[in-house]
Amino acid sequence: DMFEQYGLLRQTTDTDRALELSLAWLKDKNAKEECRAGREKFLADKIDVTDYIIKTIEQAAANF
């Protein structure tokens, strides 16, 4: 699950739980670094869609 895999999001439908999670996140001194690490992991695992589209168009143009 992407929520757990990268640690970038918290999800709940309970407003009290949402407040708890938000306050805990704000109080966490390591949150910024954990988010940064999760972001880097997420980006490393995904493709650059813009780069993919450009390469696909360039290949199609070269074969045209």
Coordinates of C-alpha atoms in Angstrom, one line a residue:
D1 CA 0.0 0.0 0.0
M2 CA 1.4 3.4 -1.0
F3 CA 0.4 5.0 2.3
E4 CA 2.5 2.6 4.3
Q5 CA 5.3 2.0 1.7
Y6 CA 6.4 5.7 1.6
G7 CA 5.1 7.1 4.8
L8 CA 4.0 10.3 3.1
L9 CA 0.3 10.2 3.9
R10 CA -2.1 9.4 6.7
Q11 CA -5.7 8.5 6.0
T12 CA -8.7 8.3 8.2
T13 CA -12.4 9.2 8.0
D14 CA -12.5 9.9 11.8
T15 CA -12.0 13.6 12.5
D16 CA -10.7 13.0 16.0
R17 CA -8.2 10.6 14.7
A18 CA -7.2 13.0 11.9
L19 CA -6.6 15.7 14.6
E20 CA -4.5 13.2 16.6
L21 CA -2.4 12.3 13.6
S22 CA -1.9 15.9 12.6
L23 CA -0.8 17.0 16.0
A24 CA 1.6 14.0 16.3
W25 CA 3.1 14.8 12.9
L26 CA 3.6 18.4 13.9
K27 CA 5.3 17.4 17.2
D28 CA 7.5 14.8 15.6
K29 CA 11.0 16.3 15.3
N30 CA 11.9 13.7 12.6
A31 CA 8.9 14.2 10.4
K32 CA 10.7 16.5 7.9
E33 CA 13.5 14.1 7.4
E34 CA 11.1 11.1 7.2
C35 CA 9.0 12.9 4.6
R36 CA 12.1 13.8 2.6
A37 CA 13.2 10.2 2.7
G38 CA 9.8 8.9 1.7
R39 CA 9.6 11.4 -1.2
E40 CA 13.0 10.3 -2.5
K41 CA 12.0 6.7 -2.3
F42 CA 8.7 7.4 -4.0
L43 CA 10.5 9.3 -6.8
A44 CA 13.1 6.6 -7.3
D45 CA 10.4 4.0 -7.7
K46 CA 8.4 5.9 -10.3
I47 CA 9.1 7.0 -13.9
D48 CA 9.4 10.5 -15.1
V49 CA 6.2 10.8 -17.1
T50 CA 7.4 13.9 -19.0
D51 CA 10.7 12.2 -20.0
Y52 CA 8.8 9.1 -21.1
I53 CA 6.4 11.1 -23.3
I54 CA 9.3 13.1 -24.9
K55 CA 11.3 10.0 -25.6
T56 CA 8.2 8.3 -27.1
I57 CA 7.5 11.2 -29.4
E58 CA 11.1 11.5 -30.4
Q59 CA 11.2 7.8 -31.3
A60 CA 8.0 8.0 -33.2
A61 CA 9.3 11.0 -35.1
A62 CA 12.5 9.2 -35.9
N63 CA 10.6 6.2 -37.3
F64 CA 8.2 8.3 -39.3

